[in-house]
XYZ file of C-alpha atoms in Angstrom:
244
model
C -3.355 11.589 -21.610
C -5.303 13.002 -18.648
C -3.466 13.992 -15.487
C -6.345 13.966 -13.075
C -7.977 11.627 -10.608
C -10.027 8.763 -12.057
C -13.084 6.748 -11.084
C -13.491 3.207 -12.423
C -16.928 1.569 -12.354
C -17.291 -2.029 -11.187
C -20.289 -4.363 -11.632
C -23.287 -3.832 -9.329
C -22.409 -0.291 -8.311
C -19.019 -0.064 -6.549
C -16.352 2.241 -7.927
C -12.581 2.478 -7.545
C -11.318 6.001 -6.891
C -7.776 6.561 -8.134
C -5.467 9.423 -7.206
C -3.006 10.714 -9.783
C 0.561 10.705 -8.421
C 3.064 12.852 -10.261
C 6.411 11.088 -10.321
C 9.619 12.448 -8.888
C 12.799 11.658 -7.010
C 12.713 11.030 -3.275
C 14.730 9.562 -0.432
C 13.390 6.096 0.332
C 14.041 4.466 3.682
C 15.542 6.155 6.706
C 18.771 6.650 8.598
C 17.079 8.482 11.486
C 17.788 7.512 15.088
C 14.476 5.614 15.374
C 14.935 3.800 12.055
C 14.910 0.007 12.183
C 17.593 -1.979 10.387
C 15.127 -3.033 7.677
C 14.608 0.656 6.803
C 18.315 1.371 6.213
C 20.149 2.811 4.423
C 18.226 5.708 2.935
C 18.671 5.819 -0.842
C 17.485 7.807 -3.838
C 14.638 6.581 -6.041
C 13.089 8.115 -9.151
C 9.516 7.180 -10.070
C 7.323 7.759 -13.092
C 3.730 8.972 -12.815
C 1.120 6.474 -11.630
C -2.355 6.186 -10.162
C -3.018 4.679 -6.753
C -6.327 3.849 -5.086
C -7.637 6.382 -2.612
C -8.461 3.576 -0.182
C -7.410 -0.028 0.378
C -9.618 -2.483 -1.503
C -12.935 -2.764 0.324
C -15.049 -5.831 0.903
C -17.680 -4.411 -1.437
C -15.121 -4.085 -4.230
C -13.697 -7.544 -3.611
C -17.136 -9.132 -3.660
C -18.123 -7.284 -6.847
C -15.142 -8.846 -8.608
C -14.997 -12.323 -7.033
C -18.491 -12.962 -5.669
C -16.993 -13.860 -2.283
C -15.901 -12.152 0.932
C -13.195 -13.852 3.034
C -12.956 -11.101 5.654
C -13.183 -11.764 9.367
C -14.505 -8.274 10.161
C -17.569 -7.946 7.975
C -18.538 -4.578 6.513
C -18.881 -3.448 2.908
C -16.730 -0.344 3.379
C -14.153 -2.002 5.602
C -10.965 -3.204 3.938
C -10.957 -6.763 2.685
C -8.603 -8.936 4.749
C -7.588 -12.552 5.107
C -6.310 -12.400 1.532
C -2.911 -13.807 0.590
C -0.555 -12.269 -1.948
C -1.567 -15.066 -4.314
C -5.240 -14.194 -3.722
C -4.547 -10.614 -4.778
C -3.074 -11.838 -8.048
C -6.227 -13.809 -8.833
C -8.324 -10.747 -7.951
C -6.209 -8.552 -10.233
C -6.597 -10.950 -13.132
C -10.392 -10.896 -12.780
C -10.469 -7.121 -12.230
C -8.459 -6.486 -15.369
C -10.727 -8.759 -17.382
C -13.747 -6.792 -16.168
C -12.297 -3.307 -16.630
C -9.909 -3.810 -19.535
C -7.249 -2.020 -17.482
C -3.839 -3.041 -16.142
C -4.245 -2.852 -12.366
C -1.491 -4.316 -10.191
C -0.076 -4.082 -6.694
C 2.145 -1.083 -5.945
C 5.870 -1.551 -5.883
C 7.378 -0.903 -2.484
C 8.855 2.342 -3.810
C 5.523 3.540 -5.211
C 3.800 2.701 -1.953
C 6.264 4.676 0.177
C 6.339 7.659 -2.194
C 2.541 7.850 -2.125
C 2.342 7.383 1.655
C 4.845 10.199 2.150
C 2.687 12.520 0.045
C 4.608 12.337 -3.226
C 5.994 15.666 -4.464
C 3.755 17.435 -1.929
C 5.282 15.677 1.083
C 5.450 17.647 4.323
C 7.805 15.110 5.867
C 5.310 13.583 8.280
C 6.151 10.459 10.242
C 2.875 8.778 9.304
C 0.849 9.078 6.103
C -0.528 12.582 6.533
C 0.382 13.522 10.090
C 2.893 13.236 12.919
C -0.033 12.178 15.134
C -1.109 8.660 14.229
C -4.575 8.987 15.790
C -5.448 11.572 13.148
C -4.766 9.283 10.201
C -4.590 5.642 11.283
C -6.254 2.793 13.173
C -3.705 0.973 15.340
C -3.518 -0.942 18.616
C -4.379 2.054 20.815
C -7.538 3.267 19.041
C -8.884 0.412 16.894
C -10.952 -1.531 19.462
C -9.242 -4.640 18.052
C -10.840 -4.486 14.615
C -10.663 -2.905 11.195
C -12.680 0.227 10.420
C -14.436 1.652 7.392
C -12.011 3.255 4.982
C -11.774 7.030 4.773
C -12.974 7.899 8.283
C -9.700 9.561 9.305
C -7.675 12.330 7.669
C -6.073 11.918 4.259
C -2.431 12.580 3.476
C -1.060 15.305 1.200
C -2.215 13.446 -1.933
C -5.706 12.717 -0.624
C -4.967 9.076 0.232
C -6.565 7.437 3.273
C -5.625 4.555 5.582
C -2.005 4.170 4.456
C -0.989 4.136 8.113
C -2.818 1.464 10.111
C -6.130 -0.332 9.502
C -4.591 -3.186 7.436
C -1.097 -4.012 6.261
C -0.941 -3.689 2.487
C 0.692 -6.172 0.133
C 3.294 -4.810 -2.269
C 4.470 -6.358 -5.505
C 8.089 -6.832 -4.370
C 9.959 -9.725 -2.864
C 11.570 -8.805 0.470
C 15.327 -8.854 1.109
C 17.202 -7.551 4.154
C 20.104 -6.508 1.908
C 18.027 -4.866 -0.830
C 18.346 -1.291 0.479
C 22.126 -1.653 0.715
C 22.248 -2.760 -2.915
C 20.057 0.180 -3.956
C 22.273 2.624 -2.089
C 25.366 1.347 -3.891
C 23.763 1.804 -7.320
C 22.921 5.485 -6.871
C 19.555 6.830 -8.028
C 17.320 3.905 -8.995
C 14.538 4.452 -11.511
C 11.234 2.613 -10.948
C 12.811 -0.179 -8.857
C 10.961 -3.491 -8.862
C 12.569 -5.110 -5.822
C 14.728 -8.249 -5.637
C 14.487 -10.852 -8.401
C 13.538 -13.594 -5.953
C 12.782 -14.291 -2.306
C 10.626 -16.221 0.115
C 8.532 -13.367 1.565
C 6.617 -10.491 0.001
C 6.671 -6.921 1.290
C 3.934 -5.535 3.538
C 3.534 -1.830 4.255
C 1.603 0.511 6.532
C 0.954 -1.294 9.808
C -2.493 -2.344 10.980
C -5.187 -2.171 13.636
C -3.377 -4.638 15.910
C 0.172 -3.216 15.695
C 2.170 -0.493 17.447
C 2.789 3.007 16.020
C 6.429 2.301 15.106
C 5.405 -0.016 12.255
C 2.749 2.411 11.000
C 5.401 4.915 9.935
C 5.579 5.526 6.189
C 9.188 4.321 6.018
C 8.721 0.999 7.796
C 8.561 -2.291 5.932
C 7.437 -5.748 6.961
C 7.460 -9.218 5.425
C 5.484 -12.431 5.300
C 4.994 -15.436 3.052
C 2.814 -14.873 -0.037
C 0.512 -17.713 0.995
C -0.351 -16.192 4.399
C -3.897 -14.969 5.132
C -4.447 -12.808 8.213
C -7.224 -10.588 9.548
C -4.877 -7.615 9.498
C -3.596 -7.868 5.903
C -5.219 -6.325 2.810
C -3.997 -4.399 -0.214
C -4.322 -1.318 -2.405
C -4.426 -0.976 -6.188
C -2.099 0.799 -8.568
C -2.769 1.638 -12.205
C 0.294 2.592 -14.257
C -0.125 5.963 -15.948
C 0.578 4.444 -19.358
C -2.265 1.934 -18.880
C -4.938 4.633 -18.784
C -4.795 5.473 -22.481
C -5.539 8.697 -24.211
Protein backbone atom coordinates (compact mmCIF):
# COMPACT_ATOMS: atom_id res chain seq x y z
CA UNK A 1 0.00 0.00 0.00
CA UNK A 2 1.18 3.57 -0.64
CA UNK A 3 2.80 5.55 2.15
CA UNK A 4 2.33 9.02 0.79
CA UNK A 5 -0.10 11.89 1.06
CA UNK A 6 -3.46 11.46 -0.69
CA UNK A 7 -6.02 13.67 -2.39
CA UNK A 8 -9.66 12.56 -2.53
CA UNK A 9 -12.01 14.16 -5.06
CA UNK A 10 -15.49 15.25 -4.00
CA UNK A 11 -18.46 16.17 -6.22
CA UNK A 12 -18.42 19.61 -7.87
CA UNK A 13 -14.70 20.22 -7.48
CA UNK A 14 -13.59 20.22 -3.81
CA UNK A 15 -10.87 17.84 -2.70
CA UNK A 16 -9.77 16.43 0.66
CA UNK A 17 -6.01 16.54 1.22
CA UNK A 18 -4.78 13.82 3.55
CA UNK A 19 -1.41 13.66 5.29
CA UNK A 20 0.18 10.28 5.92
CA UNK A 21 1.07 9.83 9.60
CA UNK A 22 3.57 7.11 10.41
CA UNK A 23 2.59 5.45 13.66
CA UNK A 24 4.74 5.28 16.75
CA UNK A 25 4.83 5.44 20.52
CA UNK A 26 4.50 8.76 22.31
CA UNK A 27 3.75 10.30 25.68
CA UNK A 28 0.15 11.48 25.69
CA UNK A 29 -1.02 14.10 28.17
CA UNK A 30 1.20 16.13 30.44
CA UNK A 31 2.55 16.33 33.96
CA UNK A 32 4.18 19.73 33.41
CA UNK A 33 3.69 22.56 35.89
CA UNK A 34 1.13 24.28 33.62
CA UNK A 35 -0.80 21.07 32.92
CA UNK A 36 -4.48 21.07 33.85
CA UNK A 37 -5.96 18.17 35.79
CA UNK A 38 -7.75 16.89 32.68
CA UNK A 39 -4.35 16.47 30.97
CA UNK A 40 -2.88 14.25 33.72
CA UNK A 41 -1.21 11.87 34.13
CA UNK A 42 1.05 11.53 31.12
CA UNK A 43 0.96 7.99 29.75
CA UNK A 44 2.38 5.95 26.90
CA UNK A 45 0.38 5.28 23.73
CA UNK A 46 1.28 3.29 20.62
CA UNK A 47 -0.50 4.11 17.35
CA UNK A 48 -0.66 2.47 13.95
CA UNK A 49 -0.26 4.42 10.72
CA UNK A 50 -3.17 6.59 9.60
CA UNK A 51 -4.11 9.50 7.36
CA UNK A 52 -5.44 12.77 8.71
CA UNK A 53 -6.85 15.76 6.83
CA UNK A 54 -4.48 18.64 6.24
CA UNK A 55 -7.19 21.08 7.30
CA UNK A 56 -10.42 20.97 9.31
CA UNK A 57 -13.45 20.25 7.12
CA UNK A 58 -14.31 23.39 5.18
CA UNK A 59 -17.71 24.79 4.35
CA UNK A 60 -17.10 23.98 0.69
CA UNK A 61 -16.44 20.33 1.53
CA UNK A 62 -19.44 20.11 3.84
CA UNK A 63 -21.75 21.61 1.24
CA UNK A 64 -20.43 19.30 -1.49
CA UNK A 65 -21.43 16.31 0.62
CA UNK A 66 -24.65 17.52 2.28
CA UNK A 67 -25.93 20.33 0.06
CA UNK A 68 -26.20 22.61 3.10
CA UNK A 69 -24.04 25.00 5.11
CA UNK A 70 -24.92 25.55 8.79
CA UNK A 71 -21.98 27.85 9.55
CA UNK A 72 -22.38 31.22 11.21
CA UNK A 73 -19.22 32.65 9.63
CA UNK A 74 -19.76 32.15 5.92
CA UNK A 75 -16.82 31.41 3.63
CA UNK A 76 -16.09 28.42 1.42
CA UNK A 77 -12.55 27.94 2.76
CA UNK A 78 -13.41 28.66 6.38
CA UNK A 79 -14.01 25.67 8.63
CA UNK A 80 -17.56 24.44 8.90
CA UNK A 81 -18.99 25.10 12.37
CA UNK A 82 -22.25 24.83 14.25
CA UNK A 83 -22.10 21.08 13.67
CA UNK A 84 -22.79 18.62 16.48
CA UNK A 85 -20.98 15.33 16.98
CA UNK A 86 -24.11 13.62 15.69
CA UNK A 87 -24.03 15.87 12.60
CA UNK A 88 -20.48 14.73 11.88
CA UNK A 89 -21.61 11.11 11.93
CA UNK A 90 -24.29 11.82 9.33
CA UNK A 91 -21.71 13.67 7.22
CA UNK A 92 -19.29 10.74 7.47
CA UNK A 93 -21.94 8.27 6.37
CA UNK A 94 -22.70 10.35 3.27
CA UNK A 95 -19.01 10.99 2.57
CA UNK A 96 -18.19 7.30 2.71
CA UNK A 97 -21.07 6.50 0.37
CA UNK A 98 -19.73 9.04 -2.12
CA UNK A 99 -16.06 8.07 -1.90
CA UNK A 100 -16.25 4.37 -1.07
CA UNK A 101 -13.76 5.02 1.73
CA UNK A 102 -13.88 4.59 5.51
CA UNK A 103 -13.49 8.13 6.85
CA UNK A 104 -14.12 8.73 10.55
CA UNK A 105 -13.30 11.18 13.31
CA UNK A 106 -9.83 10.91 14.85
CA UNK A 107 -9.45 9.22 18.19
CA UNK A 108 -8.22 11.55 20.88
CA UNK A 109 -4.84 9.80 20.78
CA UNK A 110 -4.53 10.14 17.01
CA UNK A 111 -5.46 13.80 17.22
CA UNK A 112 -2.83 14.60 19.84
CA UNK A 113 -0.10 12.57 18.12
CA UNK A 114 -0.75 14.40 14.85
CA UNK A 115 -0.95 17.82 16.52
CA UNK A 116 2.38 17.19 18.24
CA UNK A 117 3.99 16.40 14.88
CA UNK A 118 3.97 12.61 15.07
CA UNK A 119 7.42 10.98 14.92
CA UNK A 120 8.84 14.32 13.74
CA UNK A 121 7.72 16.22 16.84
CA UNK A 122 9.93 19.08 18.01
CA UNK A 123 8.11 19.27 21.33
CA UNK A 124 6.27 22.51 20.65
CA UNK A 125 3.58 23.76 23.00
CA UNK A 126 1.14 24.39 20.15
CA UNK A 127 0.73 22.51 16.88
CA UNK A 128 3.86 23.64 15.08
CA UNK A 129 5.26 26.40 17.27
CA UNK A 130 5.77 27.73 20.78
CA UNK A 131 4.27 31.01 19.53
CA UNK A 132 0.54 30.60 19.02
CA UNK A 133 0.21 33.59 16.68
CA UNK A 134 2.32 31.74 14.12
CA UNK A 135 0.01 28.75 13.89
CA UNK A 136 -3.40 29.50 15.39
CA UNK A 137 -6.39 31.85 15.50
CA UNK A 138 -7.42 32.53 19.10
CA UNK A 139 -8.97 35.28 21.21
CA UNK A 140 -6.08 37.73 20.77
CA UNK A 141 -5.74 37.66 16.97
CA UNK A 142 -8.99 36.29 15.50
CA UNK A 143 -11.13 39.46 15.36
CA UNK A 144 -13.88 37.32 16.90
CA UNK A 145 -14.37 35.02 13.92
CA UNK A 146 -13.07 31.96 12.14
CA UNK A 147 -10.53 32.31 9.32
CA UNK A 148 -9.78 30.49 6.10
CA UNK A 149 -7.88 27.29 6.70
CA UNK A 150 -4.18 27.11 5.92
CA UNK A 151 -3.31 30.81 6.30
CA UNK A 152 -0.89 30.25 9.18
CA UNK A 153 2.12 27.95 9.53
CA UNK A 154 1.80 24.18 9.43
CA UNK A 155 3.19 21.81 12.05
CA UNK A 156 5.96 19.25 11.54
CA UNK A 157 3.64 16.95 9.55
CA UNK A 158 2.26 19.71 7.33
CA UNK A 159 -1.04 20.00 9.20
CA UNK A 160 -2.74 23.38 9.61
CA UNK A 161 -5.15 24.90 12.15
CA UNK A 162 -4.81 22.21 14.83
CA UNK A 163 -4.32 24.98 17.38
CA UNK A 164 -7.17 27.51 17.35
CA UNK A 165 -9.69 28.44 14.65
CA UNK A 166 -12.29 25.81 15.69
CA UNK A 167 -12.41 23.12 18.35
CA UNK A 168 -12.37 19.72 16.68
CA UNK A 169 -14.61 16.80 17.58
CA UNK A 170 -12.90 13.51 18.39
CA UNK A 171 -14.40 10.05 18.28
CA UNK A 172 -13.97 9.36 22.02
CA UNK A 173 -16.24 9.73 24.99
CA UNK A 174 -14.72 11.96 27.68
CA UNK A 175 -13.89 10.79 31.21
CA UNK A 176 -11.96 12.66 33.90
CA UNK A 177 -10.48 9.36 35.12
CA UNK A 178 -9.57 7.95 31.70
CA UNK A 179 -5.92 9.08 31.74
CA UNK A 180 -5.41 7.52 35.17
CA UNK A 181 -6.75 4.21 33.88
CA UNK A 182 -4.47 4.40 30.83
CA UNK A 183 -1.45 5.11 33.02
CA UNK A 184 -2.15 2.04 35.14
CA UNK A 185 -2.34 -0.24 32.09
CA UNK A 186 1.09 0.67 30.71
CA UNK A 187 1.56 1.25 26.98
CA UNK A 188 -1.86 1.33 25.31
CA UNK A 189 -2.15 0.41 21.64
CA UNK A 190 -4.62 2.38 19.49
CA UNK A 191 -6.82 3.41 22.46
CA UNK A 192 -10.45 4.16 21.64
CA UNK A 193 -11.42 6.05 24.79
CA UNK A 194 -13.98 5.11 27.46
CA UNK A 195 -16.78 2.69 26.60
CA UNK A 196 -19.46 5.21 27.55
CA UNK A 197 -20.01 8.77 28.73
CA UNK A 198 -22.17 11.85 28.44
CA UNK A 199 -19.74 14.19 26.64
CA UNK A 200 -17.50 13.79 23.61
CA UNK A 201 -13.92 15.02 23.41
CA UNK A 202 -13.00 18.33 21.77
CA UNK A 203 -9.43 19.27 20.89
CA UNK A 204 -7.40 22.26 19.73
CA UNK A 205 -9.03 25.40 21.09
CA UNK A 206 -10.72 28.00 18.92
CA UNK A 207 -10.94 31.61 17.78
CA UNK A 208 -12.75 32.70 20.95
CA UNK A 209 -10.60 30.91 23.57
CA UNK A 210 -7.37 31.63 25.45
CA UNK A 211 -3.95 30.19 24.50
CA UNK A 212 -3.90 27.67 27.37
CA UNK A 213 -6.61 25.54 25.73
CA UNK A 214 -4.94 25.74 22.31
CA UNK A 215 -2.00 23.65 23.51
CA UNK A 216 -1.67 20.27 21.81
CA UNK A 217 -2.05 18.41 25.11
CA UNK A 218 -5.24 20.09 26.30
CA UNK A 219 -8.62 18.41 26.08
CA UNK A 220 -12.15 19.73 26.39
CA UNK A 221 -15.64 18.24 26.52
CA UNK A 222 -19.21 18.94 25.52
CA UNK A 223 -22.42 17.08 24.77
CA UNK A 224 -22.61 15.38 21.36
CA UNK A 225 -25.79 17.27 20.52
CA UNK A 226 -24.23 20.73 20.98
CA UNK A 227 -23.77 23.06 17.99
CA UNK A 228 -21.55 26.12 18.42
CA UNK A 229 -19.90 28.66 16.13
CA UNK A 230 -16.49 27.62 17.43
CA UNK A 231 -16.75 23.84 16.94
CA UNK A 232 -15.86 21.90 13.77
CA UNK A 233 -13.96 18.72 12.98
CA UNK A 234 -11.21 17.03 10.98
CA UNK A 235 -11.21 13.74 9.08
CA UNK A 236 -9.16 10.61 9.57
CA UNK A 237 -8.78 7.73 7.14
CA UNK A 238 -7.34 4.53 8.60
CA UNK A 239 -4.29 3.33 6.68
CA UNK A 240 -5.89 -0.06 6.08
CA UNK A 241 -8.92 1.60 4.44
CA UNK A 242 -6.88 3.01 1.56
CA UNK A 243 -6.33 -0.30 -0.20
CA UNK A 244 -3.50 -1.38 -2.39
